[in-house]
Short mmCIF file of C-alpha atoms and ligand atoms in Angstrom, two decimals:
data_model
loop_
_atom_site.label_atom_id
_atom_site.label_comp_id
_atom_site.label_asym_id
_atom_site.label_seq_id
_atom_site.Cartn_x
_atom_site.Cartn_y
_atom_site.Cartn_z
CA UNK A 1 -67.20 140.09 2.27
CA UNK A 2 -70.17 139.76 4.62
CA UNK A 3 -71.30 143.32 3.95
CA UNK A 4 -71.01 142.92 0.17
CA UNK A 5 -72.88 139.61 0.28
CA UNK A 6 -75.67 140.82 2.57
CA UNK A 7 -76.08 144.01 0.62
CA UNK A 8 -76.63 142.11 -2.64
CA UNK A 9 -78.81 139.47 -0.97
CA UNK A 10 -81.02 142.10 0.69
CA UNK A 11 -81.33 144.66 -2.06
CA UNK A 12 -81.00 142.90 -5.44
CA UNK A 13 -84.44 142.93 -7.06
CA UNK A 14 -83.50 140.31 -9.68
CA UNK A 15 -84.35 142.87 -12.36
CA UNK A 16 -81.88 141.25 -14.76
CA UNK A 17 -80.36 144.49 -16.08
CA UNK A 18 -76.85 143.23 -15.33
CA UNK A 19 -77.53 139.68 -16.58
CA UNK A 20 -78.61 141.01 -19.97
CA UNK A 21 -75.10 142.21 -20.93
CA UNK A 22 -72.93 139.83 -18.92
CA UNK A 23 -71.69 136.52 -20.29
CA UNK A 24 -70.80 135.29 -16.79
CA UNK A 25 -74.12 136.20 -15.13
CA UNK A 26 -76.10 134.81 -18.05
CA UNK A 27 -74.65 131.43 -16.99
CA UNK A 28 -74.88 131.92 -13.21
CA UNK A 29 -78.07 133.96 -12.66
CA UNK A 30 -78.61 137.32 -10.98
CA UNK A 31 -76.19 138.49 -8.28
CA UNK A 32 -79.15 138.26 -5.87
CA UNK A 33 -79.68 134.57 -6.62
CA UNK A 34 -75.92 133.89 -6.34
CA UNK A 35 -75.75 135.69 -2.99
CA UNK A 36 -78.86 133.92 -1.64
CA UNK A 37 -77.54 130.45 -2.49
CA UNK A 38 -73.97 131.24 -1.43
CA UNK A 39 -72.27 128.93 1.06
CA UNK A 40 -69.17 130.67 2.45
CA UNK A 41 -67.67 127.30 3.47
CA UNK A 42 -67.87 125.89 -0.02
CA UNK A 43 -64.70 126.37 -2.11
CA UNK A 44 -66.79 125.61 -5.19
CA UNK A 45 -69.15 128.52 -4.50
CA UNK A 46 -66.31 130.99 -4.02
CA UNK A 47 -64.48 129.65 -7.07
CA UNK A 48 -67.13 130.88 -9.50
CA UNK A 49 -65.81 134.39 -8.87
CA UNK A 50 -62.75 133.49 -10.97
CA UNK A 51 -64.99 133.34 -14.03
CA UNK A 52 -66.15 136.93 -13.45
CA UNK A 53 -64.08 139.43 -15.47
CA UNK A 54 -64.29 142.04 -12.68
CA UNK A 55 -65.24 144.40 -15.49
CA UNK A 56 -67.72 146.43 -13.41
CA UNK A 57 -70.49 146.54 -16.02
CA UNK A 58 -73.02 145.06 -13.55
CA UNK A 59 -72.19 147.82 -11.08
CA UNK A 60 -72.47 150.45 -13.80
CA UNK A 61 -75.96 149.39 -14.92
CA UNK A 62 -77.56 148.39 -11.60
CA UNK A 63 -80.59 150.63 -10.95
CA UNK A 64 -80.29 149.86 -7.22
CA UNK A 65 -76.68 151.14 -7.17
CA UNK A 66 -75.42 147.76 -5.95
CA UNK A 67 -71.83 146.61 -6.53
CA UNK A 68 -71.80 142.93 -7.61
CA UNK A 69 -68.29 143.38 -9.04
CA UNK A 70 -67.05 144.14 -5.54
CA UNK A 71 -68.76 141.00 -4.24
CA UNK A 72 -66.94 138.80 -6.77
CA UNK A 73 -63.57 140.36 -5.90
CA UNK A 74 -64.31 139.77 -2.20
CA UNK A 75 -65.20 136.14 -2.98
CA UNK A 76 -61.80 135.71 -4.68
CA UNK A 77 -60.07 137.23 -1.64
CA UNK A 78 -61.92 134.96 0.76
CA UNK A 79 -61.14 131.91 -1.38
CA UNK A 80 -57.43 132.74 -1.22
CA UNK A 81 -57.47 133.49 2.51
CA UNK A 82 -59.13 130.11 3.10
CA UNK A 83 -56.09 128.51 1.42
CA UNK A 84 -57.97 127.11 -1.58
CA UNK A 85 -56.45 129.28 -4.31
CA UNK A 86 -54.83 127.14 -7.01
CA UNK A 87 -52.17 129.20 -8.76
CA UNK A 88 -51.49 126.54 -11.41
CA UNK A 89 -53.70 128.05 -14.15
CA UNK A 90 -52.25 131.51 -13.45
CA UNK A 91 -48.55 130.55 -13.58
CA UNK A 92 -47.92 132.67 -16.70
CA UNK A 93 -49.49 135.87 -15.41
CA UNK A 94 -47.93 135.53 -11.95
CA UNK A 95 -44.49 134.93 -13.53
CA UNK A 96 -45.05 137.98 -15.80
CA UNK A 97 -45.81 140.13 -12.77
CA UNK A 98 -42.86 138.75 -10.75
CA UNK A 99 -40.52 139.42 -13.66
CA UNK A 100 -41.80 142.98 -14.03
CA UNK A 101 -41.07 143.65 -10.37
CA UNK A 102 -37.62 142.03 -10.34
CA UNK A 103 -34.42 144.06 -9.96
CA UNK A 104 -33.48 143.04 -13.50
CA UNK A 105 -36.60 144.49 -15.14
CA UNK A 106 -37.52 147.38 -12.83
CA UNK A 107 -35.74 150.72 -12.88
CA UNK A 108 -36.39 154.10 -11.25
CA UNK A 109 -34.93 157.11 -13.05
CA UNK A 110 -35.47 160.44 -11.31
CA UNK A 111 -33.65 163.47 -12.74
CA UNK A 112 -32.76 166.48 -10.61
CA UNK A 113 -35.86 168.27 -9.24
CA UNK A 114 -38.21 165.46 -10.30
CA UNK A 115 -41.66 165.31 -8.65
CA UNK A 116 -43.54 163.65 -11.54
CA UNK A 117 -42.90 160.29 -13.17
CA UNK A 118 -44.06 158.55 -16.33
CA UNK A 119 -45.08 155.00 -15.36
CA UNK A 120 -45.68 153.16 -18.68
CA UNK A 121 -46.52 149.79 -17.07
CA UNK A 122 -45.23 146.40 -18.24
CA UNK A 123 -46.73 145.83 -21.68
CA UNK A 124 -45.96 149.00 -23.65
CA UNK A 125 -42.19 148.90 -22.88
CA UNK A 126 -42.02 145.28 -24.08
CA UNK A 127 -44.25 145.51 -27.13
CA UNK A 128 -43.54 149.10 -28.21
CA UNK A 129 -40.18 150.28 -26.76
CA UNK A 130 -39.55 152.94 -29.43
CA UNK A 131 -43.03 154.43 -28.94
CA UNK A 132 -42.48 154.41 -25.16
CA UNK A 133 -39.35 156.51 -25.69
CA UNK A 134 -41.27 158.89 -27.99
CA UNK A 135 -44.01 159.27 -25.39
CA UNK A 136 -41.44 160.11 -22.71
CA UNK A 137 -39.77 162.64 -24.99
CA UNK A 138 -43.07 164.34 -25.82
CA UNK A 139 -43.97 164.49 -22.13
CA UNK A 140 -40.56 165.85 -21.17
CA UNK A 141 -41.05 168.79 -23.48
CA UNK A 142 -43.98 169.64 -21.21
CA UNK A 143 -42.44 168.55 -17.87
CA UNK A 144 -38.63 169.09 -18.10
CA UNK A 145 -37.78 167.21 -14.88
CA UNK A 146 -39.98 164.20 -15.69
CA UNK A 147 -38.82 160.88 -14.22
CA UNK A 148 -39.31 157.42 -15.67
CA UNK A 149 -40.18 154.26 -13.76
CA UNK A 150 -40.20 150.71 -15.06
CA UNK A 151 -42.04 148.49 -12.60
CA UNK A 152 -45.27 146.50 -12.24
CA UNK A 153 -48.30 147.96 -10.42
CA UNK A 154 -49.18 144.38 -9.29
CA UNK A 155 -52.72 144.56 -10.65
CA UNK A 156 -52.73 140.82 -11.55
CA UNK A 157 -52.27 139.88 -7.88
CA UNK A 158 -54.82 142.48 -6.83
CA UNK A 159 -57.44 140.99 -9.14
CA UNK A 160 -56.60 137.38 -8.24
CA UNK A 161 -57.40 138.23 -4.62
CA UNK A 162 -53.76 138.05 -3.40
CA UNK A 163 -54.48 141.03 -1.16
CA UNK A 164 -51.70 140.69 1.42
CA UNK A 165 -49.06 140.28 -1.29
CA UNK A 166 -50.47 143.18 -3.32
CA UNK A 167 -50.61 145.49 -0.30
CA UNK A 168 -47.01 144.72 0.68
CA UNK A 169 -45.56 145.13 -2.79
CA UNK A 170 -47.55 148.17 -3.88
CA UNK A 171 -47.07 149.73 -0.42
CA UNK A 172 -43.28 149.42 -0.78
CA UNK A 173 -43.39 151.10 -4.18
CA UNK A 174 -45.64 153.88 -2.90
CA UNK A 175 -43.37 154.51 0.11
CA UNK A 176 -40.32 154.67 -2.16
CA UNK A 177 -41.95 157.11 -4.56
CA UNK A 178 -43.40 159.46 -1.96
CA UNK A 179 -40.18 159.19 0.08
CA UNK A 180 -38.25 160.44 -2.96
CA UNK A 181 -40.46 163.48 -3.46
CA UNK A 182 -42.79 162.11 -6.14
CA UNK A 183 -46.19 163.79 -6.04
CA UNK A 184 -47.61 162.97 -9.46
CA UNK A 185 -47.78 159.89 -11.68
CA UNK A 186 -48.53 159.83 -15.41
CA UNK A 187 -49.91 156.47 -16.51
CA UNK A 188 -50.54 154.87 -19.90
CA UNK A 189 -52.12 151.57 -18.80
CA UNK A 190 -55.74 151.57 -17.52
CA UNK A 191 -54.94 148.96 -14.87
CA UNK A 192 -51.98 150.97 -13.54
CA UNK A 193 -54.29 154.02 -13.54
CA UNK A 194 -56.92 152.12 -11.54
CA UNK A 195 -54.35 150.85 -9.01
CA UNK A 196 -52.62 154.20 -8.50
CA UNK A 197 -55.95 156.04 -8.22
CA UNK A 198 -57.35 153.56 -5.71
CA UNK A 199 -54.27 152.93 -3.55
CA UNK A 200 -51.75 155.68 -4.36
CA UNK A 201 -52.46 157.95 -1.39
CA UNK A 202 -50.39 161.13 -1.61
CA UNK A 203 -50.09 160.97 -5.41
CA UNK A 204 -52.10 162.70 -8.11
CA UNK A 205 -52.68 160.45 -11.10
CA UNK A 206 -53.27 161.50 -14.67
CA UNK A 207 -53.10 159.56 -17.92
CA UNK A 208 -50.70 160.54 -20.66
CA UNK A 209 -53.73 160.76 -22.98
CA UNK A 210 -55.10 163.72 -20.99
CA UNK A 211 -51.71 165.47 -21.11
CA UNK A 212 -51.32 164.81 -24.85
CA UNK A 213 -54.83 166.06 -25.57
CA UNK A 214 -54.45 169.17 -23.40
CA UNK A 215 -51.29 170.05 -25.34
CA UNK A 216 -52.76 169.46 -28.80
CA UNK A 217 -50.44 166.55 -29.65
CA UNK A 218 -53.12 165.01 -31.91
CA UNK A 219 -53.20 168.13 -34.10
CA UNK A 220 -49.39 168.30 -34.17
CA UNK A 221 -49.10 164.67 -35.32
CA UNK A 222 -52.10 164.67 -37.68
CA UNK A 223 -51.48 163.23 -41.15
CA UNK A 224 -53.47 163.18 -44.37
CA UNK A 225 -55.27 159.89 -43.86
CA UNK A 226 -58.61 159.64 -42.11
CA UNK A 227 -60.94 156.74 -41.55
CA UNK A 228 -64.05 155.75 -39.62
CA UNK A 229 -63.20 154.12 -36.30
CA UNK A 230 -64.83 153.05 -33.03
CA UNK A 231 -63.34 153.50 -29.57
CA UNK A 232 -63.13 150.55 -27.19
CA UNK A 233 -62.99 151.95 -23.64
CA UNK A 234 -61.07 149.63 -21.26
CA UNK A 235 -63.16 148.46 -18.27
CA UNK A 236 -60.99 149.98 -15.49
CA UNK A 237 -61.69 153.45 -16.92
CA UNK A 238 -65.42 153.01 -17.66
CA UNK A 239 -66.29 155.82 -15.23
CA UNK A 240 -63.47 158.14 -16.21
CA UNK A 241 -65.11 160.65 -18.53
CA UNK A 242 -62.00 162.85 -18.63
CA UNK A 243 -59.79 160.12 -20.10
CA UNK A 244 -62.54 158.96 -22.47
CA UNK A 245 -62.97 162.55 -23.72
CA UNK A 246 -59.21 163.03 -24.10
CA UNK A 247 -58.82 159.86 -26.19
CA UNK A 248 -61.74 160.82 -28.43
CA UNK A 249 -60.26 164.30 -28.76
CA UNK A 250 -56.90 162.87 -29.84
CA UNK A 251 -58.52 160.57 -32.41
CA UNK A 252 -60.60 163.45 -33.81
CA UNK A 253 -57.58 165.77 -33.86
CA UNK A 254 -55.74 163.16 -35.92
CA UNK A 255 -58.53 163.55 -38.48
CA UNK A 256 -60.52 160.35 -37.93
CA UNK A 257 -64.29 160.04 -37.58
CA UNK A 258 -65.61 158.24 -34.52
CA UNK A 259 -68.71 156.04 -34.67
CA UNK A 260 -69.69 154.93 -31.16
CA UNK A 261 -70.57 151.30 -30.50
CA UNK A 262 -73.69 150.39 -28.52
CA UNK A 263 -71.57 149.66 -25.43
CA UNK A 264 -69.11 152.47 -24.85
CA UNK A 265 -67.80 154.65 -22.03
CA UNK A 266 -69.71 153.69 -18.83
CA UNK A 267 -71.27 150.59 -20.42
CA UNK A 268 -68.19 149.33 -22.26
CA UNK A 269 -67.71 145.55 -22.52
CA UNK A 270 -64.78 143.42 -21.38
CA UNK A 271 -62.25 142.56 -24.13
CA UNK A 272 -61.98 139.04 -22.69
CA UNK A 273 -58.77 139.58 -20.71
CA UNK A 274 -60.38 141.00 -17.54
CA UNK A 275 -59.95 139.16 -14.25
CA UNK A 276 -57.60 136.64 -15.94
CA UNK A 277 -60.74 134.69 -16.93
CA UNK A 278 -59.06 133.36 -20.07
CA UNK A 279 -56.77 131.17 -17.93
CA UNK A 280 -59.72 129.20 -16.50
CA UNK A 281 -62.49 129.65 -19.08
CA UNK A 282 -61.07 130.46 -22.53
CA UNK A 283 -64.47 129.95 -24.16
CA UNK A 284 -66.10 132.66 -22.02
CA UNK A 285 -63.17 134.98 -22.65
CA UNK A 286 -63.63 134.41 -26.38
CA UNK A 287 -67.36 135.16 -26.16
CA UNK A 288 -66.62 138.57 -24.62
CA UNK A 289 -64.22 139.31 -27.47
CA UNK A 290 -66.80 138.25 -30.04
CA UNK A 291 -69.32 140.75 -28.64
CA UNK A 292 -66.85 143.55 -29.31
CA UNK A 293 -66.17 142.24 -32.79
CA UNK A 294 -69.90 142.26 -33.56
CA UNK A 295 -70.36 145.84 -32.39
CA UNK A 296 -67.27 147.06 -34.27
CA UNK A 297 -68.49 145.58 -37.56
CA UNK A 298 -66.11 146.60 -40.34
CA UNK A 299 -64.67 149.56 -38.45
CA UNK A 300 -61.20 149.55 -36.94
CA UNK A 301 -61.17 149.66 -33.13
CA UNK A 302 -58.99 152.16 -31.30
CA UNK A 303 -58.28 151.54 -27.65
CA UNK A 304 -55.92 152.78 -24.93
CA UNK A 305 -54.91 149.53 -23.26
CA UNK A 306 -52.14 147.27 -24.62
CA UNK A 307 -53.88 144.18 -23.19
CA UNK A 308 -57.21 145.02 -24.85
CA UNK A 309 -55.38 145.72 -28.13
CA UNK A 310 -53.73 142.34 -28.14
CA UNK A 311 -56.89 140.44 -27.10
CA UNK A 312 -59.25 142.17 -29.51
CA UNK A 313 -56.79 142.01 -32.39
CA UNK A 314 -57.29 138.25 -32.41
CA UNK A 315 -60.84 138.76 -33.69
CA UNK A 316 -61.03 142.26 -35.17
CA UNK A 317 -58.46 144.91 -36.29
CA UNK A 318 -57.58 146.92 -33.18
CA UNK A 319 -55.01 149.68 -32.79
CA UNK A 320 -53.53 151.22 -29.65
CA UNK A 321 -53.93 155.00 -29.55
CA UNK A 322 -50.16 155.43 -29.11
CA UNK A 323 -49.56 153.58 -32.39
CA UNK A 324 -52.14 155.81 -34.07
CA UNK A 325 -50.30 158.86 -32.70
CA UNK A 326 -46.68 157.89 -33.23
CA UNK A 327 -46.77 155.25 -36.00
CA UNK A 328 -49.72 156.43 -38.09
CA UNK A 329 -48.04 155.65 -41.42
CA UNK A 330 -47.57 151.98 -40.42
CA UNK A 331 -51.14 151.82 -39.07
CA UNK A 332 -52.69 153.29 -42.19
CA UNK A 333 -50.67 151.07 -44.55
CA UNK A 334 -51.48 147.99 -42.41
CA UNK A 335 -47.75 147.45 -41.83
CA UNK A 336 -47.78 147.84 -38.07
CA UNK A 337 -45.79 145.20 -36.21
CA UNK A 338 -45.84 144.77 -32.45
CA UNK A 339 -43.21 142.69 -30.62
CA UNK A 340 -44.31 139.38 -29.10
CA UNK A 341 -42.79 137.27 -26.30
CA UNK A 342 -39.99 136.30 -25.86
CA UNK A 343 -38.68 139.44 -27.65
CA UNK A 344 -40.74 141.64 -25.31
CA UNK A 345 -38.41 140.68 -22.44
CA UNK A 346 -35.32 141.66 -24.39
CA UNK A 347 -37.02 144.91 -25.44
CA UNK A 348 -37.67 145.84 -21.82
CA UNK A 349 -34.02 145.34 -20.91
CA UNK A 350 -32.80 147.31 -23.93
CA UNK A 351 -35.30 150.09 -23.22
CA UNK A 352 -33.99 150.34 -19.67
CA UNK A 353 -30.42 150.86 -20.98
CA UNK A 354 -31.63 153.51 -23.43
CA UNK A 355 -33.71 155.34 -20.83
CA UNK A 356 -30.78 155.47 -18.40
CA UNK A 357 -29.04 157.73 -20.92
CA UNK A 358 -32.10 159.79 -21.92
CA UNK A 359 -33.53 160.45 -18.45
CA UNK A 360 -30.27 161.79 -17.05
CA UNK A 361 -29.46 163.81 -20.17
CA UNK A 362 -30.45 167.47 -19.56
CA UNK A 363 -31.59 167.54 -23.20
CA UNK A 364 -33.35 164.16 -22.90
CA UNK A 365 -36.54 165.33 -24.56
CA UNK A 366 -34.70 166.15 -27.73
CA UNK A 367 -32.57 163.00 -28.14
CA UNK A 368 -33.05 161.55 -31.57
CA UNK A 369 -35.30 158.48 -31.89
S1 LIG B 1 -67.98 142.35 -13.15
FE1 LIG B 1 -68.41 142.04 -15.34
S2 LIG B 1 -68.18 139.81 -15.64
FE2 LIG B 1 -68.36 140.16 -13.43
S3 LIG B 1 -70.53 139.95 -13.00
FE3 LIG B 1 -70.18 142.11 -13.35
S4 LIG B 1 -70.63 142.43 -15.54
FE4 LIG B 1 -70.35 140.23 -15.21
S1 LIG B 2 -78.97 145.11 -11.97
FE1 LIG B 2 -78.79 145.22 -9.73
S2 LIG B 2 -80.84 144.80 -8.96
FE2 LIG B 2 -80.82 144.15 -11.11
S3 LIG B 2 -80.28 141.94 -11.03
FE3 LIG B 2 -78.35 143.08 -11.29
S4 LIG B 2 -77.59 143.41 -9.20
FE4 LIG B 2 -79.76 142.82 -9.03
#
């Protein structure tokens, strides 16, 4: 914390480049002014970090190569360590994470000879169980001994500053995976990707979108309908050119035309869900969403995060790339339905039962939908 604070205090030139695009900083001032006036003993000072989306845009645009996003995460961590963290506003997200990790909802399926797993995260299995199965089956045609793991990467706790809890829980999962011979993880969720890349020592991490693109899945699944779309890049992958290129390749292979928004790739904007800001400042969260809506205009947004899809869909039509790939007819006829809570919980349990049969079936990739 001290290093991050001093670094910003000493080197921020107050140029305003980060403030210009950030809803949070436009209320609070430059990171330099925040760091200069910061009182480490004041819970109120540290608490402002919970209104930062941790989206990383400030870090991406800073000409001095400073990392204000890191400072705000450190402020959250210090606030929690000082015993001032109030979990009341975050009850829902903490319960969601706890449920995802529970023995009822988590499941590890490793077929014979498995060294690679598909880790779909929490949201896709609940909202799109049939598509999750289709993704696994496509991947297993490419990797015959592919495993399947239902569990939570614990990103919510990571971003809330619950560092000790996060390290214990993620560490246990990592030890289990590496102890069972897993060397490679295929992710679908940008937050899972971020967590595994940052903390998954001993594992190589690739998104399913890269695998699908490398194997021409977009061309295989292409239909006759094409439209003009924009891509919303999720914040955790703003610096990941390979994934961004793969997603654009898939969308193009499907036959659609991409029109880039002003903020895309490295300078993408938060969808409003980042950092769990919506639980403490719903208005600010909504303002982030509205910025995306304005840049999208009349075009449909395509993204590769289930959380972004759900948040942005509240203000502008937004489609998850996996729906565009595997349910294109429903997308194009505007008949796409996505499960909502409480049915998402039931879906996750039913998916687990289904995957227990598919994963351990030697012909699992070819089981009918
Ligand atoms: S991480 Fe995002 S929300 Fe937080 S200060 Fe930087 S640009 Fe603003
Ligand atoms: S872009 Fe960098 S130097 Fe400029 S105000 Fe933001 S943190 Fe300071």
